[in-house]
Amino acid sequence: MNEIDQLRTDVLVAVNTATDVAALEATRVDVLGKKGRVTGLMKNLGGMDPEARKIAGQALNTLKTEIEAAINVRRMSLDTAALDAKLANEKMDVTLPIRPEAKGSLHPISQTMDEMAAIFGAMGFMVAEGPDVEDDFHNFTALNFPPGHPAREMHDTFFLPTAPDGNRYLLRTHTSPVQIRTMMSEKAPIRVIIPGRTYRCDYDITHTPMFHQIEGLVIDTETNMSHLKGCLQEFVRTFFGVDDLTIRFRPSYFPFTEPSAEMDIGCSRAGGELKIGNFGDWLEILGCGMVHPNVLRACGLDPEIYQGFAFGIGVERLAMLKYGIPDLRTFFESDLRWLRHYGFATLDVPSLTGGLNR
Ligand code: PHE
């Protein structure tokens, strides 16, 4: 038997008796590696005369291909055997209880905003947003609060130091400035809700310096006060899940709406417990009105052509009512026990406000 045949026999035995992948790899390196036995024989070819080199070269190439094929076959069968062994050993006990996984939950504010947005969304409202840091024009002047108007004082505004451009920026005291921004940037008809943070310098059981509102704005050529009533009635009935919930409008005053109203819903306070429903008592829940012609003018809209309504809803207040949360301040204390109690399990779907509040 010549040298190549001997080598073939040796190597094939080693390959086929390798008991694991590491042994197989060692054999491969020993034969085909840089200093391997076949590689060595190939290096010798250079010193042969052409005829002998041709014959030996072909034989070596064939040998190399054969060995590679044998290694591959062996590797596959070792892999399969390893997998089989693993499958046989690692049995899964499907009766074991799952490990508890720490999952976040939705803050009641986010949950409430999502619910509100879903209801108005179904009525065809789009969502608009604006900045928390506002200027006087958008927060007050364009909303028909003339300079020095007493209604400005009622807003307990946080002012920022006068900016280099001479403006005295402020933290918006309501979401109404986004009405202005929307009317100035969009074409009528407009139908938007505006969820967001608002700020007033106030702190007690029913006031926090930061709170949330959802503003509503509808502008077109036809919309009138009965649409406002119908829209808000539908909203509170859906939100509180009381099909025949009665509503009541009381005249009120906002500089940016005329007429203005405060809307109440039916409730009961019997036994010191607040219940939503038609029990004869009333609870104020939002402010609203028809957009003032001066506001339309400030946004470049002709009040002879355009009209519409606006409303502003306090999100915390609605969350407190719906979910029985007694103290407003607890919303912002970041107490995990509170959140575990009042928070909402997520369905792992992206939430509107989850995005907005980040
Ligand atoms: N912006 C008012 C507030 O914060 C609420 C409101 C909005 C009233 C829209 C009427 C219309 O008190």
PDB file of N, CA, C and O and ligand atoms in Angstrom, residues 155 173-174 176 179 200 213 215 254 256-257 287-289 310-312, ligand 1:
ATOM      1  N   HIS A 155     -55.087  82.773  37.027  1.00  0.00           N
ATOM      2  CA  HIS A 155     -54.366  81.599  36.549  1.00  0.00           C
ATOM      3  C   HIS A 155     -53.106  81.228  37.332  1.00  0.00           C
ATOM      4  O   HIS A 155     -52.454  80.256  37.010  1.00  0.00           O
ATOM      5  N   THR A 173     -50.824  77.611  31.460  1.00  0.00           N
ATOM      6  CA  THR A 173     -51.746  77.432  32.581  1.00  0.00           C
ATOM      7  C   THR A 173     -52.942  76.587  32.179  1.00  0.00           C
ATOM      8  O   THR A 173     -53.760  76.223  33.009  1.00  0.00           O
ATOM      9  N   HIS A 174     -53.060  76.332  30.887  1.00  0.00           N
ATOM     10  CA  HIS A 174     -54.127  75.465  30.369  1.00  0.00           C
ATOM     11  C   HIS A 174     -53.689  74.952  28.992  1.00  0.00           C
ATOM     12  O   HIS A 174     -52.657  75.385  28.461  1.00  0.00           O
ATOM     13  N   SER A 176     -55.469  75.449  26.373  1.00  0.00           N
ATOM     14  CA  SER A 176     -56.104  76.319  25.366  1.00  0.00           C
ATOM     15  C   SER A 176     -55.125  76.988  24.382  1.00  0.00           C
ATOM     16  O   SER A 176     -55.519  77.235  23.235  1.00  0.00           O
ATOM     17  N   GLN A 179     -55.191  75.529  21.103  1.00  0.00           N
ATOM     18  CA  GLN A 179     -56.289  75.934  20.213  1.00  0.00           C
ATOM     19  C   GLN A 179     -55.756  76.947  19.202  1.00  0.00           C
ATOM     20  O   GLN A 179     -55.989  76.834  18.001  1.00  0.00           O
ATOM     21  N   ARG A 200     -50.070  75.435  37.379  1.00  0.00           N
ATOM     22  CA  ARG A 200     -50.512  76.619  38.125  1.00  0.00           C
ATOM     23  C   ARG A 200     -49.913  76.548  39.524  1.00  0.00           C
ATOM     24  O   ARG A 200     -49.772  75.458  40.097  1.00  0.00           O
ATOM     25  N   GLN A 213     -54.746  68.337  31.344  1.00  0.00           N
ATOM     26  CA  GLN A 213     -56.040  68.666  30.751  1.00  0.00           C
ATOM     27  C   GLN A 213     -56.159  67.998  29.386  1.00  0.00           C
ATOM     28  O   GLN A 213     -55.160  67.682  28.753  1.00  0.00           O
ATOM     29  N   GLU A 215     -58.048  69.315  26.050  1.00  0.00           N
ATOM     30  CA  GLU A 215     -58.791  70.391  25.417  1.00  0.00           C
ATOM     31  C   GLU A 215     -59.507  69.802  24.210  1.00  0.00           C
ATOM     32  O   GLU A 215     -59.015  68.867  23.584  1.00  0.00           O
ATOM     33  N   PHE A 254     -65.427  82.453  30.474  1.00  0.00           N
ATOM     34  CA  PHE A 254     -64.032  82.310  30.040  1.00  0.00           C
ATOM     35  C   PHE A 254     -63.836  83.378  28.972  1.00  0.00           C
ATOM     36  O   PHE A 254     -64.730  83.564  28.134  1.00  0.00           O
ATOM     37  N   PHE A 256     -62.232  83.360  26.339  1.00  0.00           N
ATOM     38  CA  PHE A 256     -62.078  82.840  24.970  1.00  0.00           C
ATOM     39  C   PHE A 256     -63.308  82.126  24.453  1.00  0.00           C
ATOM     40  O   PHE A 256     -63.283  81.576  23.354  1.00  0.00           O
ATOM     41  N   THR A 257     -64.388  82.073  25.229  1.00  0.00           N
ATOM     42  CA  THR A 257     -65.630  81.479  24.722  1.00  0.00           C
ATOM     43  C   THR A 257     -66.794  82.408  25.038  1.00  0.00           C
ATOM     44  O   THR A 257     -66.781  83.140  26.028  1.00  0.00           O
ATOM     45  N   GLY A 287     -65.269  72.832  31.703  1.00  0.00           N
ATOM     46  CA  GLY A 287     -65.638  74.154  31.197  1.00  0.00           C
ATOM     47  C   GLY A 287     -65.710  74.095  29.684  1.00  0.00           C
ATOM     48  O   GLY A 287     -64.971  73.351  29.047  1.00  0.00           O
ATOM     49  N   CYS A 288     -66.609  74.899  29.103  1.00  0.00           N
ATOM     50  CA  CYS A 288     -66.772  74.833  27.653  1.00  0.00           C
ATOM     51  C   CYS A 288     -67.446  76.097  27.131  1.00  0.00           C
ATOM     52  O   CYS A 288     -67.820  76.973  27.911  1.00  0.00           O
ATOM     53  N   GLY A 289     -67.614  76.170  25.831  1.00  0.00           N
ATOM     54  CA  GLY A 289     -68.323  77.310  25.252  1.00  0.00           C
ATOM     55  C   GLY A 289     -68.095  77.395  23.757  1.00  0.00           C
ATOM     56  O   GLY A 289     -67.362  76.589  23.173  1.00  0.00           O
ATOM     57  N   ALA A 310     -65.367  74.824  22.065  1.00  0.00           N
ATOM     58  CA  ALA A 310     -64.161  74.346  22.744  1.00  0.00           C
ATOM     59  C   ALA A 310     -64.558  73.860  24.121  1.00  0.00           C
ATOM     60  O   ALA A 310     -65.582  74.297  24.674  1.00  0.00           O
ATOM     61  N   PHE A 311     -63.754  72.946  24.653  1.00  0.00           N
ATOM     62  CA  PHE A 311     -63.971  72.513  26.035  1.00  0.00           C
ATOM     63  C   PHE A 311     -62.641  72.152  26.653  1.00  0.00           C
ATOM     64  O   PHE A 311     -61.664  71.887  25.937  1.00  0.00           O
ATOM     65  N   GLY A 312     -62.599  72.179  27.978  1.00  0.00           N
ATOM     66  CA  GLY A 312     -61.375  71.819  28.697  1.00  0.00           C
ATOM     67  C   GLY A 312     -61.731  70.921  29.861  1.00  0.00           C
ATOM     68  O   GLY A 312     -62.577  71.266  30.687  1.00  0.00           O
TER      69      GLY A 312
HETATM   70  N1  PHE B   1     -58.949  76.599  29.602  1.00  0.00           N
HETATM   71  C1  PHE B   1     -60.026  76.581  30.585  1.00  0.00           C
HETATM   72  C2  PHE B   1     -59.410  76.340  31.955  1.00  0.00           C
HETATM   73  O1  PHE B   1     -58.344  75.834  32.060  1.00  0.00           O
HETATM   74  C3  PHE B   1     -61.042  75.494  30.293  1.00  0.00           C
HETATM   75  C4  PHE B   1     -61.799  75.733  29.025  1.00  0.00           C
HETATM   76  C5  PHE B   1     -61.325  75.245  27.818  1.00  0.00           C
HETATM   77  C6  PHE B   1     -62.998  76.454  29.042  1.00  0.00           C
HETATM   78  C7  PHE B   1     -62.045  75.481  26.648  1.00  0.00           C
HETATM   79  C8  PHE B   1     -63.700  76.678  27.898  1.00  0.00           C
HETATM   80  C9  PHE B   1     -63.213  76.176  26.707  1.00  0.00           C
HETATM   81  O2  PHE B   1     -60.004  76.668  32.970  1.00  0.00           O
END
